[in-house]
Structures are given as structure tokens and as C-alpha cells.
């Protein structure tokens, strides 16, 4: 599954176009490497996403085409959440 689609379905990022923009800005890493919106995501992969001053690391648990809102968080596990201090 494409990275931008996974981010939308898992509701980590609300819209697919926004997920694509975040990836183009270089704010998403997949298993430690820079990721594009079209990068394929697999179960077991680790994503690091930068949201402003926050760095969120999640592990992909499952890939599904359709998920209900209350089940979306089951697609990933939060590994680490940290603040980024910019000077």
C-alpha cells in the first residue's frame, strides 16, 4: 500500500493530499530512510513523522483498504513520541 494512502486510512494524517505534501517536504522516514508518498508500506515497517515540534514514531501492524474510524488506530502502534527543540 502507498504511504500516503496508509496515512489517510490510519487517520495519522486526515487527507491524502496533505500526507503527500508532508512526504514531499521530507518530514517522513520509513525504516530510517527518507520516504516519498508513493513508497510502499508493509506490516512491520517503522514510520517516523514530524508534526511541527513533535516527532512521532509508529510501527505498522496491519494494512487494510477500508477501516472504520474507531478501528483505525489498530493499524499502527505508537513506539515513541518526542518533542523536537529547534533553535
One Martini backbone bead per residue (centre of mass of N, CA, C, O) as a GRO file, in nm:
protein
   87
    1UNK     BB    1   0.099   0.035   0.019
    2UNK     BB    2   0.074   0.352   0.018
    3UNK     BB    3   0.168   0.595   0.226
    4UNK     BB    4  -0.063   0.807   0.189
    5UNK     BB    5  -0.293   0.600   0.230
    6UNK     BB    6  -0.220   0.498   0.511
    7UNK     BB    7  -0.238   0.773   0.660
    8UNK     BB    8  -0.541   0.808   0.602
    9UNK     BB    9  -0.665   0.538   0.706
   10UNK     BB   10  -0.521   0.573   0.999
   11UNK     BB   11  -0.540   0.890   1.076
   12UNK     BB   12  -0.265   1.050   1.099
   13UNK     BB   13  -0.373   1.181   0.831
   14UNK     BB   14  -0.654   1.317   0.696
   15UNK     BB   15  -0.517   1.373   0.407
   16UNK     BB   16  -0.364   1.273   0.120
   17UNK     BB   17  -0.246   1.547   0.025
   18UNK     BB   18  -0.106   1.607   0.295
   19UNK     BB   19   0.074   1.355   0.298
   20UNK     BB   20   0.226   1.431   0.041
   21UNK     BB   21   0.346   1.700   0.140
   22UNK     BB   22   0.504   1.588   0.382
   23UNK     BB   23   0.684   1.401   0.210
   24UNK     BB   24   0.805   1.628   0.022
   25UNK     BB   25   0.938   1.776   0.286
   26UNK     BB   26   1.087   1.537   0.457
   27UNK     BB   27   0.891   1.427   0.727
   28UNK     BB   28   0.939   1.118   0.630
   29UNK     BB   29   1.021   0.794   0.766
   30UNK     BB   30   1.135   0.467   0.646
   31UNK     BB   31   1.340   0.287   0.817
   32UNK     BB   32   1.536   0.567   0.811
   33UNK     BB   33   1.420   0.662   0.535
   34UNK     BB   34   1.332   0.847   0.298
   35UNK     BB   35   0.991   0.932   0.200
   36UNK     BB   36   0.749   0.881  -0.026
   37UNK     BB   37   0.421   0.869  -0.119
   38UNK     BB   38   0.484   0.595  -0.309
   39UNK     BB   39   0.572   0.428  -0.090
   40UNK     BB   40   0.593   0.116   0.033
   41UNK     BB   41   0.394  -0.047   0.278
   42UNK     BB   42   0.449  -0.263   0.558
   43UNK     BB   43   0.433  -0.487   0.780
   44UNK     BB   44   0.668  -0.366   1.036
   45UNK     BB   45   0.706  -0.092   0.979
   46UNK     BB   46   0.879   0.229   1.035
   47UNK     BB   47   0.750   0.545   1.129
   48UNK     BB   48   0.858   0.893   1.085
   49UNK     BB   49   0.691   1.188   1.206
   50UNK     BB   50   0.670   1.540   1.145
   51UNK     BB   51   0.496   1.763   1.379
   52UNK     BB   52   0.658   2.013   1.397
   53UNK     BB   53   0.762   1.962   1.737
   54UNK     BB   54   0.687   1.658   1.658
   55UNK     BB   55   0.787   1.311   1.708
   56UNK     BB   56   0.659   1.022   1.534
   57UNK     BB   57   0.660   0.671   1.617
   58UNK     BB   58   0.556   0.395   1.408
   59UNK     BB   59   0.400   0.075   1.377
   60UNK     BB   60   0.304  -0.147   1.142
   61UNK     BB   61   0.040  -0.391   1.160
   62UNK     BB   62  -0.173  -0.311   0.922
   63UNK     BB   63  -0.346  -0.370   0.601
   64UNK     BB   64  -0.625  -0.172   0.482
   65UNK     BB   65  -0.874  -0.035   0.287
   66UNK     BB   66  -1.103  -0.055   0.518
   67UNK     BB   67  -1.188   0.169   0.798
   68UNK     BB   68  -1.295   0.243   1.088
   69UNK     BB   69  -1.248   0.492   1.300
   70UNK     BB   70  -1.218   0.307   1.571
   71UNK     BB   71  -0.996   0.107   1.405
   72UNK     BB   72  -0.744   0.273   1.301
   73UNK     BB   73  -0.539   0.234   1.550
   74UNK     BB   74  -0.481  -0.081   1.478
   75UNK     BB   75  -0.263  -0.027   1.238
   76UNK     BB   76  -0.096   0.094   1.488
   77UNK     BB   77   0.207   0.167   1.687
   78UNK     BB   78   0.331   0.350   1.939
   79UNK     BB   79   0.671   0.398   2.013
   80UNK     BB   80   0.725   0.724   1.980
   81UNK     BB   81   0.722   1.050   2.163
   82UNK     BB   82   0.865   1.371   2.067
   83UNK     BB   83   1.038   1.658   2.119
   84UNK     BB   84   1.142   1.937   1.916
   85UNK     BB   85   1.427   2.145   1.927
   86UNK     BB   86   1.448   2.467   1.799
   87UNK     BB   87   1.703   2.733   1.722
   0.00000   0.00000   0.00000
